[in-house]
Amino acid sequence: MEGVLNAIADAGLTRDDIDGIAAFQIEGSAGVMEVIDEIGLNVRWFANVGIGPSQISAIFEAMMAIETGRARHVVVFHSSCEGTVRTTLGKGGSMPGSATAMPQRVSGPTEWWMPFGAPSAGNHIAMYAQRHFHLYGTTREQMAQIPIVQRRNAGLYEKSIYSTPLTMDDYLNARMITEPFCLFDCDIPIDFSCALVLSADDSTSGLRRRPLNIEATSTVLASRPSWDQFDDLTTMMLRDVGADLWKHTDLTPADVDVAQLYDGFTYIAMAWMEALGFCGKGESGPFIEGGQRISLDGELPINTNGGQLSSGRMHGWGYLPEACVQLWGDGGARQVPNDPEVAVVASGGGIFAGAMLVTRS
Amino acid sequence: MTMYRPDGPGPMRVPPELTSLNREFWTGGFDGELRIRRCNACGKWQQPAAARCRGCLSTDVTARVVSGNATVAAFTINHQHWSPTATTEPYVIAIVELAEDPDVRLTTNIVNCPPTDVRIGMPVSVVFEALADVALPLFEPAR
Ligand SMILES: [Zn+2]
């Protein structure tokens, strides 16, 4: 509730201006009904939205509601108590990456991996990473730059979970989780909430914040929505979203000043770099080698608040707020110095993917 | 038919719910058979099991016995202890491509070899491990 009210106030609106609301609802998260009732909203459009095509699907749905005239100011939010649920249920008590209790029998997609001691998306993403290593010669030292650089960013962010610097030695000596992933390749379950206001193009005068423009989005799916039957295991669904995004804009990858890329596992952020065309297919290892390029003062700063690896697993909802902060120049100590005008936000890995370009209008 | 039996506790395994569609796949191992559904109209293999062919939409789809030969397409050595009752030893989770059609892949475990011996491209063949009323298709290095 607090987050929703704060977002409305930050936009310079009151609850009477809000005529739409949408949430990402999964087990352990708040839905729109309780928020509508608790803060007394009157809405013309509302939606609880699941994960397909991406964790931030509720945002894509809200954009369509605005574009089709169903609403003018939509508040979108996601809050989850996954951190608490995971702690309460104990080891083996919940499905990794969720607040869902462990079932006795499995059906649907989980049927194909839960019998094989592979309960985590991390097991799958690790296999894709291993194949990438095999095909392209990618190394753990290269991949390590994702958590090392992001931890440095997290040290400059007051709400981060981990802020002490991470060294290459720390990384290489860390406990392995599922090879090639060690502890620092995996994000951390937390309790959180996130809320934003989306407004129609013609309804932004008088707002407190400088309006930002969602320039382009993509949510395409061009292969099987399956963790093991997808045609190219190294690219995942990200490949198609990344390529399609640029068909909806005159901007190019070279125009992007700051990138907020899904990092539930390190390799996903690397796969997004390839998918979005910041480097060639298979080249993300050399692209991030040494870490300079993806640092705050590099040519493609990524996950400027530490990402999910250092600031917690917000189910893909931390990236758009951080992109806004950077485009507003409000990043404080973690502000990128290049006066950013274009940000890319990419959420999802495996069979989930959605991306958007955000610009200063 | 000898089933594979791990020494000591294996990985955390949650058995699948059996349905009319998946029963042949999950129980074929009790007869030593890996069974995959195939479209009789166009020949396309179906995985996961489906009532309708994804290729030509025919409903003339039936289970066939395949060779059980496959190739490792991707793998990970799992170290995380997912459940208090599971093994604490590293084990291999892999995605294998079936010899009959490399587009048909199974997520599985590679057994009967040290985890560090597993490589992408390695030929493997099926073995089965009983879990409640199902026979899990696992794979071992091809002999
Ligand atoms: Zn067919």
Short mmCIF file of C-alpha atoms and ligand atoms in Angstrom, two decimals:
data_model
loop_
_atom_site.label_atom_id
_atom_site.label_comp_id
_atom_site.label_asym_id
_atom_site.label_seq_id
_atom_site.Cartn_x
_atom_site.Cartn_y
_atom_site.Cartn_z
CA MET A 1 0.00 0.00 0.00
CA GLU A 2 2.73 2.35 1.10
CA GLY A 3 4.61 1.84 -2.16
CA VAL A 4 1.51 2.48 -4.27
CA LEU A 5 0.68 5.66 -2.37
CA ASN A 6 4.29 6.85 -2.61
CA ALA A 7 4.37 6.28 -6.36
CA ILE A 8 1.13 8.24 -6.83
CA ALA A 9 2.42 11.13 -4.72
CA ASP A 10 5.84 11.08 -6.42
CA ALA A 11 4.10 11.51 -9.77
CA GLY A 12 2.29 14.58 -8.43
CA LEU A 13 -1.11 12.86 -8.53
CA THR A 14 -3.74 11.95 -5.96
CA ARG A 15 -5.66 8.70 -5.71
CA ASP A 16 -8.60 10.38 -7.47
CA ASP A 17 -6.46 10.73 -10.62
CA ILE A 18 -5.74 6.98 -10.73
CA ASP A 19 -8.23 5.22 -13.01
CA GLY A 20 -6.34 1.97 -13.61
CA ILE A 21 -4.29 -0.50 -11.61
CA ALA A 22 -2.38 -3.68 -12.47
CA ALA A 23 -0.19 -6.08 -10.52
CA PHE A 24 2.07 -9.05 -11.13
CA GLN A 25 0.36 -11.66 -9.06
CA ILE A 26 1.99 -14.92 -8.10
CA GLU A 27 1.78 -16.96 -4.92
CA GLY A 28 2.96 -14.87 -1.99
CA SER A 29 2.23 -11.51 -3.62
CA ALA A 30 -0.47 -8.86 -3.16
CA GLY A 31 -3.19 -8.53 -5.80
CA VAL A 32 -5.03 -5.48 -7.10
CA MET A 33 -8.29 -6.16 -5.22
CA GLU A 34 -6.83 -5.66 -1.77
CA VAL A 35 -5.05 -2.47 -2.84
CA ILE A 36 -8.14 -1.05 -4.60
CA ASP A 37 -10.18 -1.66 -1.48
CA GLU A 38 -7.65 -0.54 1.07
CA ILE A 39 -6.84 2.82 -0.49
CA GLY A 40 -10.33 3.41 -1.86
CA LEU A 41 -9.63 3.55 -5.59
CA ASN A 42 -12.31 3.94 -8.23
CA VAL A 43 -10.91 2.40 -11.41
CA ARG A 44 -12.03 2.05 -15.01
CA TRP A 45 -9.52 -0.73 -15.68
CA PHE A 46 -7.71 -3.25 -13.48
CA ALA A 47 -5.84 -6.51 -13.93
CA ASN A 48 -3.98 -9.16 -12.02
CA VAL A 49 -1.39 -10.44 -14.46
CA GLY A 50 0.68 -13.63 -14.42
CA ILE A 51 4.19 -14.24 -15.66
CA GLY A 52 3.81 -14.72 -19.43
CA PRO A 53 5.48 -13.27 -21.46
CA SER A 54 7.59 -11.72 -18.69
CA GLN A 55 7.49 -10.94 -14.99
CA ILE A 56 6.65 -7.36 -15.96
CA SER A 57 3.69 -8.33 -18.16
CA ALA A 58 1.42 -6.21 -15.95
CA ILE A 59 3.32 -3.16 -17.22
CA PHE A 60 2.84 -4.18 -20.85
CA GLU A 61 -0.87 -4.76 -20.18
CA ALA A 62 -1.20 -1.37 -18.50
CA MET A 63 0.39 0.31 -21.53
CA MET A 64 -2.20 -1.31 -23.76
CA ALA A 65 -5.01 -0.19 -21.45
CA ILE A 66 -3.74 3.38 -21.76
CA GLU A 67 -3.21 3.20 -25.51
CA THR A 68 -6.73 1.88 -26.05
CA GLY A 69 -8.23 4.64 -23.91
CA ARG A 70 -9.37 2.46 -21.02
CA ALA A 71 -7.39 4.48 -18.48
CA ARG A 72 -5.23 7.61 -18.26
CA HIS A 73 -3.14 7.07 -15.12
CA VAL A 74 -2.42 3.48 -14.19
CA VAL A 75 -0.51 2.44 -11.11
CA VAL A 76 1.35 -0.84 -11.55
CA PHE A 77 2.93 -2.75 -8.69
CA HIS A 78 4.42 -5.98 -7.44
CA SER A 79 5.09 -6.93 -3.87
CA SER A 80 6.19 -10.28 -2.55
CA CYS A 81 7.02 -11.94 0.74
CA GLU A 82 9.20 -14.60 -0.90
CA GLY A 83 12.07 -13.91 1.49
CA THR A 84 9.90 -14.62 4.53
CA VAL A 85 8.22 -17.67 2.98
CA ARG A 86 11.54 -19.22 2.05
CA THR A 87 12.84 -18.74 5.58
CA THR A 88 9.67 -20.09 7.18
CA LEU A 89 9.34 -23.25 5.09
CA GLY A 90 13.00 -24.18 5.48
CA LYS A 91 15.23 -26.24 3.20
CA GLY A 92 13.23 -28.20 0.64
CA GLY A 93 10.01 -26.59 1.85
CA SER A 94 9.36 -24.36 -1.14
CA MET A 95 9.99 -24.33 -4.86
CA PRO A 96 13.21 -22.37 -5.44
CA GLY A 97 12.58 -18.90 -6.83
CA SER A 98 9.03 -18.70 -5.52
CA ALA A 99 6.85 -18.59 -2.44
CA THR A 100 5.16 -21.85 -3.52
CA ALA A 101 5.25 -24.84 -1.17
CA MET A 102 6.96 -28.01 -2.48
CA PRO A 103 4.33 -30.37 -3.97
CA GLN A 104 4.08 -34.17 -3.45
CA ARG A 105 3.55 -34.79 -7.19
CA VAL A 106 4.29 -32.55 -10.13
CA SER A 107 2.43 -31.88 -13.36
CA GLY A 108 2.70 -29.39 -16.20
CA PRO A 109 6.13 -28.02 -17.10
CA THR A 110 7.70 -28.95 -13.74
CA GLU A 111 6.96 -32.61 -14.53
CA TRP A 112 9.98 -32.61 -16.82
CA TRP A 113 12.58 -31.50 -14.29
CA MET A 114 11.36 -32.01 -10.71
CA PRO A 115 11.90 -35.83 -10.92
CA PHE A 116 15.57 -35.22 -11.75
CA GLY A 117 16.81 -33.20 -8.79
CA ALA A 118 16.54 -30.00 -10.82
CA PRO A 119 14.05 -27.87 -8.88
CA SER A 120 15.61 -24.50 -9.66
CA ALA A 121 15.56 -22.35 -12.79
CA GLY A 122 19.24 -22.02 -11.90
CA ASN A 123 19.82 -25.64 -12.87
CA HIS A 124 18.46 -24.92 -16.35
CA ILE A 125 20.17 -21.57 -16.84
CA ALA A 126 23.43 -23.19 -15.67
CA MET A 127 23.08 -25.80 -18.41
CA TYR A 128 22.61 -23.05 -21.02
CA ALA A 129 25.67 -21.26 -19.63
CA GLN A 130 27.70 -24.49 -19.77
CA ARG A 131 26.73 -24.91 -23.42
CA HIS A 132 27.75 -21.29 -24.08
CA PHE A 133 31.12 -21.99 -22.42
CA HIS A 134 31.48 -25.10 -24.61
CA LEU A 135 30.56 -23.41 -27.91
CA TYR A 136 32.24 -20.03 -27.45
CA GLY A 137 35.01 -20.52 -24.89
CA THR A 138 33.33 -18.31 -22.29
CA THR A 139 34.99 -18.47 -18.85
CA ARG A 140 33.95 -18.08 -15.22
CA GLU A 141 36.46 -15.22 -14.91
CA GLN A 142 34.53 -13.35 -17.61
CA MET A 143 31.14 -14.14 -16.07
CA ALA A 144 32.46 -13.00 -12.66
CA GLN A 145 32.47 -9.40 -13.89
CA ILE A 146 28.68 -9.27 -13.66
CA PRO A 147 28.51 -9.73 -9.87
CA ILE A 148 31.79 -7.89 -9.23
CA VAL A 149 30.75 -4.75 -11.14
CA GLN A 150 27.21 -4.84 -9.78
CA ARG A 151 28.45 -5.24 -6.20
CA ARG A 152 30.49 -2.07 -6.70
CA ASN A 153 27.28 -0.30 -7.81
CA ALA A 154 25.43 -1.74 -4.81
CA GLY A 155 28.01 -0.18 -2.52
CA LEU A 156 26.76 3.21 -3.75
CA TYR A 157 23.08 2.37 -3.22
CA GLU A 158 21.53 2.79 0.21
CA LYS A 159 18.87 0.09 -0.27
CA SER A 160 21.19 -2.68 -1.47
CA ILE A 161 21.29 -6.01 0.40
CA TYR A 162 25.00 -6.71 -0.12
CA SER A 163 27.38 -3.79 -0.38
CA THR A 164 30.84 -5.04 0.61
CA PRO A 165 33.12 -5.28 -2.44
CA LEU A 166 33.38 -8.65 -4.17
CA THR A 167 36.79 -9.72 -5.50
CA MET A 168 37.68 -12.21 -8.22
CA ASP A 169 39.18 -14.43 -5.49
CA ASP A 170 35.94 -14.30 -3.49
CA TYR A 171 34.10 -15.35 -6.63
CA LEU A 172 36.41 -18.15 -7.69
CA ASN A 173 36.57 -19.58 -4.16
CA ALA A 174 32.83 -19.40 -3.50
CA ARG A 175 30.65 -22.42 -2.87
CA MET A 176 29.36 -23.93 -6.13
CA ILE A 177 25.58 -24.10 -6.54
CA THR A 178 25.10 -25.63 -9.99
CA GLU A 179 28.12 -25.43 -12.27
CA PRO A 180 29.23 -23.08 -13.69
CA PHE A 181 27.24 -21.04 -11.16
CA CYS A 182 28.59 -20.35 -7.69
CA LEU A 183 26.81 -18.51 -4.89
CA PHE A 184 27.55 -15.11 -6.44
CA ASP A 185 25.94 -16.03 -9.76
CA CYS A 186 22.55 -16.39 -8.06
CA ASP A 187 20.22 -13.67 -6.79
CA ILE A 188 18.73 -13.60 -3.30
CA PRO A 189 15.09 -13.98 -2.19
CA ILE A 190 13.77 -10.93 -0.36
CA ASP A 191 10.55 -9.23 0.71
CA PHE A 192 9.90 -6.12 -1.34
CA SER A 193 7.40 -3.92 -3.06
CA CYS A 194 7.67 -1.82 -6.18
CA ALA A 195 5.15 0.61 -7.70
CA LEU A 196 5.13 2.93 -10.71
CA VAL A 197 2.63 5.21 -12.42
CA LEU A 198 2.09 5.03 -16.18
CA SER A 199 0.28 7.94 -17.78
CA ALA A 200 -1.17 8.64 -21.21
CA ASP A 201 0.94 10.84 -23.50
CA ASP A 202 -1.62 13.66 -23.34
CA SER A 203 -2.03 13.49 -19.57
CA THR A 204 1.40 14.44 -18.36
CA SER A 205 1.14 18.21 -17.98
CA GLY A 206 1.48 19.35 -14.39
CA LEU A 207 3.06 16.13 -13.19
CA ARG A 208 5.76 16.48 -10.57
CA ARG A 209 8.28 14.32 -12.42
CA ARG A 210 9.68 14.94 -15.86
CA PRO A 211 7.74 12.38 -17.94
CA LEU A 212 9.73 9.57 -19.47
CA ASN A 213 8.67 7.96 -22.72
CA ILE A 214 8.35 4.22 -23.34
CA GLU A 215 9.78 4.29 -26.85
CA ALA A 216 9.43 0.61 -27.80
CA THR A 217 8.57 -2.76 -26.32
CA SER A 218 8.76 -6.37 -27.36
CA THR A 219 7.34 -9.62 -26.04
CA VAL A 220 7.58 -11.94 -29.07
CA LEU A 221 8.00 -15.70 -28.79
CA ALA A 222 9.36 -17.46 -31.87
CA SER A 223 10.18 -20.91 -30.55
CA ARG A 224 8.68 -23.44 -28.17
CA PRO A 225 7.91 -22.09 -24.67
CA SER A 226 9.83 -24.93 -23.05
CA TRP A 227 12.93 -25.05 -20.85
CA ASP A 228 14.46 -27.94 -22.79
CA GLN A 229 12.75 -27.97 -26.22
CA PHE A 230 13.59 -24.33 -27.13
CA ASP A 231 15.51 -24.40 -30.40
CA ASP A 232 18.68 -22.63 -29.21
CA LEU A 233 19.43 -23.35 -25.56
CA THR A 234 22.09 -20.63 -25.28
CA THR A 235 19.86 -17.74 -26.38
CA MET A 236 16.57 -18.69 -24.74
CA MET A 237 13.50 -16.64 -25.68
CA LEU A 238 15.56 -13.50 -25.20
CA ARG A 239 16.93 -13.78 -28.73
CA ASP A 240 13.59 -13.03 -30.37
CA VAL A 241 12.58 -10.24 -28.02
CA GLY A 242 15.99 -8.57 -28.34
CA ALA A 243 15.89 -8.64 -32.13
CA ASP A 244 12.26 -7.52 -32.36
CA LEU A 245 12.66 -4.54 -30.02
CA TRP A 246 14.69 -2.59 -32.58
CA LYS A 247 11.97 -2.99 -35.23
CA HIS A 248 9.80 -0.56 -33.25
CA THR A 249 12.21 2.38 -33.03
CA ASP A 250 14.76 4.41 -34.97
CA LEU A 251 17.17 4.02 -32.08
CA THR A 252 19.96 1.42 -32.25
CA PRO A 253 21.91 -0.47 -29.60
CA ALA A 254 24.63 2.21 -29.86
CA ASP A 255 22.14 4.81 -28.59
CA VAL A 256 21.60 3.05 -25.27
CA ASP A 257 23.22 4.89 -22.34
CA VAL A 258 22.29 2.56 -19.50
CA ALA A 259 21.05 -1.04 -19.42
CA GLN A 260 19.00 -2.73 -16.70
CA LEU A 261 19.20 -6.42 -17.59
CA TYR A 262 17.60 -9.33 -15.79
CA ASP A 263 20.21 -10.95 -13.56
CA GLY A 264 18.40 -13.62 -11.57
CA PHE A 265 21.48 -15.56 -12.67
CA THR A 266 24.56 -13.87 -14.12
CA TYR A 267 24.38 -15.67 -17.43
CA ILE A 268 20.94 -14.25 -18.20
CA ALA A 269 22.37 -10.71 -18.25
CA MET A 270 25.06 -11.92 -20.68
CA ALA A 271 22.44 -13.55 -22.90
CA TRP A 272 20.47 -10.27 -22.91
CA MET A 273 23.58 -8.37 -24.08
CA GLU A 274 23.78 -10.72 -27.07
CA ALA A 275 20.03 -10.74 -27.67
CA LEU A 276 19.83 -6.94 -27.68
CA GLY A 277 22.79 -6.67 -30.04
CA PHE A 278 25.27 -4.96 -27.72
CA CYS A 279 27.70 -7.65 -28.86
CA GLY A 280 27.56 -10.55 -31.31
CA LYS A 281 26.16 -13.99 -30.59
CA GLY A 282 28.55 -15.88 -28.36
CA GLU A 283 30.64 -12.75 -27.67
CA SER A 284 29.31 -11.66 -24.29
CA GLY A 285 32.29 -13.23 -22.47
CA PRO A 286 34.97 -11.09 -24.16
CA PHE A 287 32.51 -8.13 -24.14
CA ILE A 288 32.44 -7.97 -20.33
CA GLU A 289 36.01 -9.13 -19.72
CA GLY A 290 37.75 -6.90 -17.19
CA GLY A 291 34.43 -5.26 -16.31
CA GLN A 292 35.27 -1.73 -17.51
CA ARG A 293 32.72 -1.67 -20.33
CA ILE A 294 29.76 -2.46 -18.04
CA SER A 295 30.84 -0.24 -15.12
CA LEU A 296 29.08 3.02 -14.23
CA ASP A 297 31.54 5.02 -16.35
CA GLY A 298 31.78 2.42 -19.12
CA GLU A 299 30.11 2.43 -22.53
CA LEU A 300 27.25 0.18 -21.35
CA PRO A 301 26.68 0.56 -17.61
CA ILE A 302 24.47 -2.27 -16.36
CA ASN A 303 22.32 -2.83 -13.27
CA THR A 304 23.36 0.42 -11.67
CA ASN A 305 21.69 -0.34 -8.31
CA GLY A 306 23.40 -3.72 -7.95
CA GLY A 307 20.67 -5.65 -9.72
CA GLN A 308 18.97 -8.67 -8.21
CA LEU A 309 22.38 -10.19 -7.40
CA SER A 310 23.21 -7.50 -4.84
CA SER A 311 19.91 -5.76 -4.15
CA GLY A 312 17.55 -8.74 -4.10
CA ARG A 313 15.19 -10.75 -6.25
CA MET A 314 12.40 -8.36 -7.21
CA HIS A 315 11.08 -10.74 -9.87
CA GLY A 316 12.17 -8.37 -12.63
CA TRP A 317 10.46 -5.31 -11.10
CA GLY A 318 13.58 -3.44 -9.96
CA TYR A 319 14.87 -2.60 -13.45
CA LEU A 320 12.32 -0.07 -14.71
CA PRO A 321 12.37 2.07 -11.52
CA GLU A 322 16.18 2.14 -11.66
CA ALA A 323 16.09 3.11 -15.35
CA CYS A 324 13.79 6.01 -14.43
CA VAL A 325 16.08 7.12 -11.60
CA GLN A 326 19.06 7.15 -13.98
CA LEU A 327 17.18 9.03 -16.72
CA TRP A 328 16.04 11.61 -14.16
CA GLY A 329 19.65 12.00 -13.02
CA ASP A 330 18.63 11.09 -9.49
CA GLY A 331 21.07 8.23 -8.99
CA GLY A 332 23.25 10.13 -6.50
CA ALA A 333 26.53 8.31 -5.93
CA ARG A 334 25.53 5.59 -8.42
CA GLN A 335 24.38 7.99 -11.15
CA VAL A 336 26.01 7.17 -14.50
CA PRO A 337 28.06 10.17 -15.63
CA ASN A 338 27.01 10.16 -19.30
CA ASP A 339 23.79 12.19 -18.84
CA PRO A 340 21.71 9.22 -20.04
CA GLU A 341 18.85 9.77 -22.47
CA VAL A 342 18.08 6.16 -23.46
CA ALA A 343 17.71 3.16 -21.17
CA VAL A 344 16.91 -0.44 -21.95
CA VAL A 345 14.97 -2.57 -19.49
CA ALA A 346 14.96 -6.33 -20.03
CA SER A 347 13.13 -8.76 -17.82
CA GLY A 348 13.03 -12.53 -17.83
CA GLY A 349 15.14 -15.54 -18.71
CA GLY A 350 14.47 -19.05 -19.96
CA ILE A 351 10.98 -19.07 -21.47
CA PHE A 352 10.11 -15.60 -20.17
CA ALA A 353 11.25 -12.39 -21.82
CA GLY A 354 10.07 -8.83 -22.29
CA ALA A 355 12.05 -5.69 -23.05
CA MET A 356 11.46 -1.98 -23.38
CA LEU A 357 13.34 1.16 -24.34
CA VAL A 358 12.75 4.19 -22.13
CA THR A 359 13.78 7.69 -23.21
CA ARG A 360 13.72 11.23 -21.84
CA SER A 361 10.87 12.88 -23.72
CA MET B 1 15.40 -55.84 -16.87
CA THR B 2 17.84 -54.41 -14.31
CA MET B 3 16.93 -51.02 -13.00
CA TYR B 4 19.56 -48.47 -12.00
CA ARG B 5 19.84 -48.12 -8.22
CA PRO B 6 21.92 -45.37 -6.66
CA ASP B 7 24.14 -46.20 -3.67
CA GLY B 8 22.61 -44.12 -0.91
CA PRO B 9 20.19 -41.24 -1.26
CA GLY B 10 19.95 -39.73 -4.74
CA PRO B 11 18.93 -36.22 -5.81
CA MET B 12 15.68 -34.70 -4.54
CA ARG B 13 13.06 -36.37 -6.75
CA VAL B 14 9.39 -35.34 -6.89
CA PRO B 15 7.44 -37.88 -8.98
CA PRO B 16 5.13 -36.80 -11.80
CA GLU B 17 1.36 -37.06 -11.67
CA LEU B 18 0.46 -39.85 -14.11
CA THR B 19 -2.11 -39.08 -16.82
CA SER B 20 -3.45 -41.02 -19.81
CA LEU B 21 -1.10 -38.95 -21.97
CA ASN B 22 2.18 -39.34 -20.08
CA ARG B 23 1.77 -42.85 -18.63
CA GLU B 24 3.62 -44.62 -21.47
CA PHE B 25 6.61 -42.32 -21.10
CA TRP B 26 6.87 -42.58 -17.33
CA THR B 27 6.20 -46.34 -16.98
CA GLY B 28 7.87 -47.77 -20.12
CA GLY B 29 11.08 -48.20 -18.16
CA PHE B 30 9.55 -51.03 -16.12
CA ASP B 31 9.61 -52.97 -19.43
CA GLY B 32 13.04 -51.58 -20.32
CA GLU B 33 11.54 -49.32 -22.98
CA LEU B 34 11.87 -45.58 -23.59
CA ARG B 35 8.59 -44.62 -25.23
CA ILE B 36 8.08 -41.35 -27.09
CA ARG B 37 4.92 -40.39 -28.95
CA ARG B 38 5.12 -39.93 -32.69
CA CYS B 39 2.69 -38.61 -35.28
CA ASN B 40 1.61 -41.34 -37.69
CA ALA B 41 0.59 -38.78 -40.31
CA CYS B 42 3.82 -36.76 -40.63
CA GLY B 43 6.35 -38.67 -38.54
CA LYS B 44 7.11 -35.87 -36.09
CA TRP B 45 8.15 -36.91 -32.56
CA GLN B 46 6.22 -35.29 -29.72
CA GLN B 47 7.85 -34.28 -26.46
CA PRO B 48 6.27 -33.54 -24.04
CA ALA B 49 3.58 -36.07 -24.89
CA ALA B 50 0.66 -34.41 -26.66
CA ALA B 51 -2.71 -35.60 -27.97
CA ARG B 52 -2.27 -33.60 -31.18
CA CYS B 53 0.76 -33.36 -33.46
CA ARG B 54 2.44 -29.95 -33.14
CA GLY B 55 3.52 -30.19 -36.77
CA CYS B 56 0.41 -31.17 -38.76
CA LEU B 57 -2.27 -31.06 -36.02
CA SER B 58 -3.23 -34.72 -36.65
CA THR B 59 -4.60 -36.59 -33.63
CA ASP B 60 -3.17 -39.87 -34.93
CA VAL B 61 -0.29 -39.88 -32.45
CA THR B 62 0.93 -43.05 -30.70
CA ALA B 63 3.82 -44.07 -28.46
CA ARG B 64 6.83 -45.74 -30.11
CA VAL B 65 9.82 -47.42 -28.55
CA VAL B 66 13.04 -45.54 -29.28
CA SER B 67 16.64 -46.76 -29.10
CA GLY B 68 17.46 -44.96 -25.86
CA ASN B 69 20.60 -43.58 -27.49
CA ALA B 70 21.22 -39.87 -27.07
CA THR B 71 23.86 -37.12 -26.96
CA VAL B 72 24.54 -34.65 -24.15
CA ALA B 73 23.52 -31.16 -25.35
CA ALA B 74 24.00 -29.34 -22.05
CA PHE B 75 24.70 -30.22 -18.44
CA THR B 76 25.37 -28.87 -14.97
CA ILE B 77 27.00 -30.45 -11.95
CA ASN B 78 24.57 -29.68 -9.13
CA HIS B 79 26.10 -29.02 -5.70
CA GLN B 80 23.17 -27.38 -3.95
CA HIS B 81 21.49 -29.46 -1.24
CA TRP B 82 17.85 -28.94 -2.19
CA SER B 83 16.25 -31.15 0.44
CA PRO B 84 17.30 -32.57 3.82
CA THR B 85 16.67 -36.12 2.55
CA ALA B 86 18.63 -35.76 -0.71
CA THR B 87 22.25 -36.65 -1.39
CA THR B 88 24.91 -34.11 -0.42
CA GLU B 89 27.15 -35.38 -3.26
CA PRO B 90 27.40 -33.47 -6.57
CA TYR B 91 25.31 -34.99 -9.37
CA VAL B 92 24.82 -34.27 -13.05
CA ILE B 93 21.65 -32.78 -14.52
CA ALA B 94 21.71 -32.83 -18.31
CA ILE B 95 19.66 -32.11 -21.38
CA VAL B 96 20.12 -34.91 -23.92
CA GLU B 97 19.10 -35.05 -27.59
CA LEU B 98 17.59 -38.34 -28.78
CA ALA B 99 19.33 -40.22 -31.59
CA GLU B 100 16.01 -40.49 -33.47
CA ASP B 101 15.65 -36.69 -33.66
CA PRO B 102 18.01 -34.20 -32.01
CA ASP B 103 15.10 -31.76 -31.69
CA VAL B 104 13.59 -34.09 -29.09
CA ARG B 105 15.34 -33.43 -25.80
CA LEU B 106 14.97 -34.83 -22.31
CA THR B 107 16.07 -33.27 -19.05
CA THR B 108 17.66 -36.09 -17.06
CA ASN B 109 20.61 -37.20 -14.92
CA ILE B 110 23.85 -38.73 -16.16
CA VAL B 111 24.76 -41.69 -13.92
CA ASN B 112 27.34 -44.48 -13.71
CA CYS B 113 30.26 -42.10 -14.30
CA PRO B 114 32.07 -39.45 -12.27
CA PRO B 115 30.34 -36.06 -12.72
CA THR B 116 33.58 -34.51 -13.93
CA ASP B 117 33.70 -36.97 -16.86
CA VAL B 118 30.55 -35.59 -18.48
CA ARG B 119 31.06 -33.55 -21.66
CA ILE B 120 28.78 -31.86 -24.18
CA GLY B 121 28.59 -34.08 -27.26
CA MET B 122 29.09 -37.25 -25.22
CA PRO B 123 27.07 -40.29 -26.42
CA VAL B 124 24.84 -41.74 -23.71
CA SER B 125 22.20 -44.46 -23.41
CA VAL B 126 19.16 -44.85 -21.24
CA VAL B 127 18.88 -46.65 -17.89
CA PHE B 128 15.84 -46.53 -15.61
CA GLU B 129 15.46 -45.79 -11.93
CA ALA B 130 12.23 -46.67 -10.10
CA LEU B 131 10.54 -43.84 -8.18
CA ALA B 132 7.18 -44.83 -6.69
CA ASP B 133 5.03 -45.91 -9.67
CA VAL B 134 7.26 -44.38 -12.36
CA ALA B 135 10.53 -45.41 -14.02
CA LEU B 136 12.75 -42.36 -14.54
CA PRO B 137 14.77 -42.39 -17.77
CA LEU B 138 18.35 -41.56 -16.74
CA PHE B 139 21.37 -41.84 -19.02
CA GLU B 140 24.84 -43.36 -18.68
CA PRO B 141 27.90 -43.17 -20.96
CA ALA B 142 27.28 -45.31 -24.08
CA ARG B 143 29.18 -48.60 -23.99
ZN ZN C 1 2.05 -34.69 -37.65
#
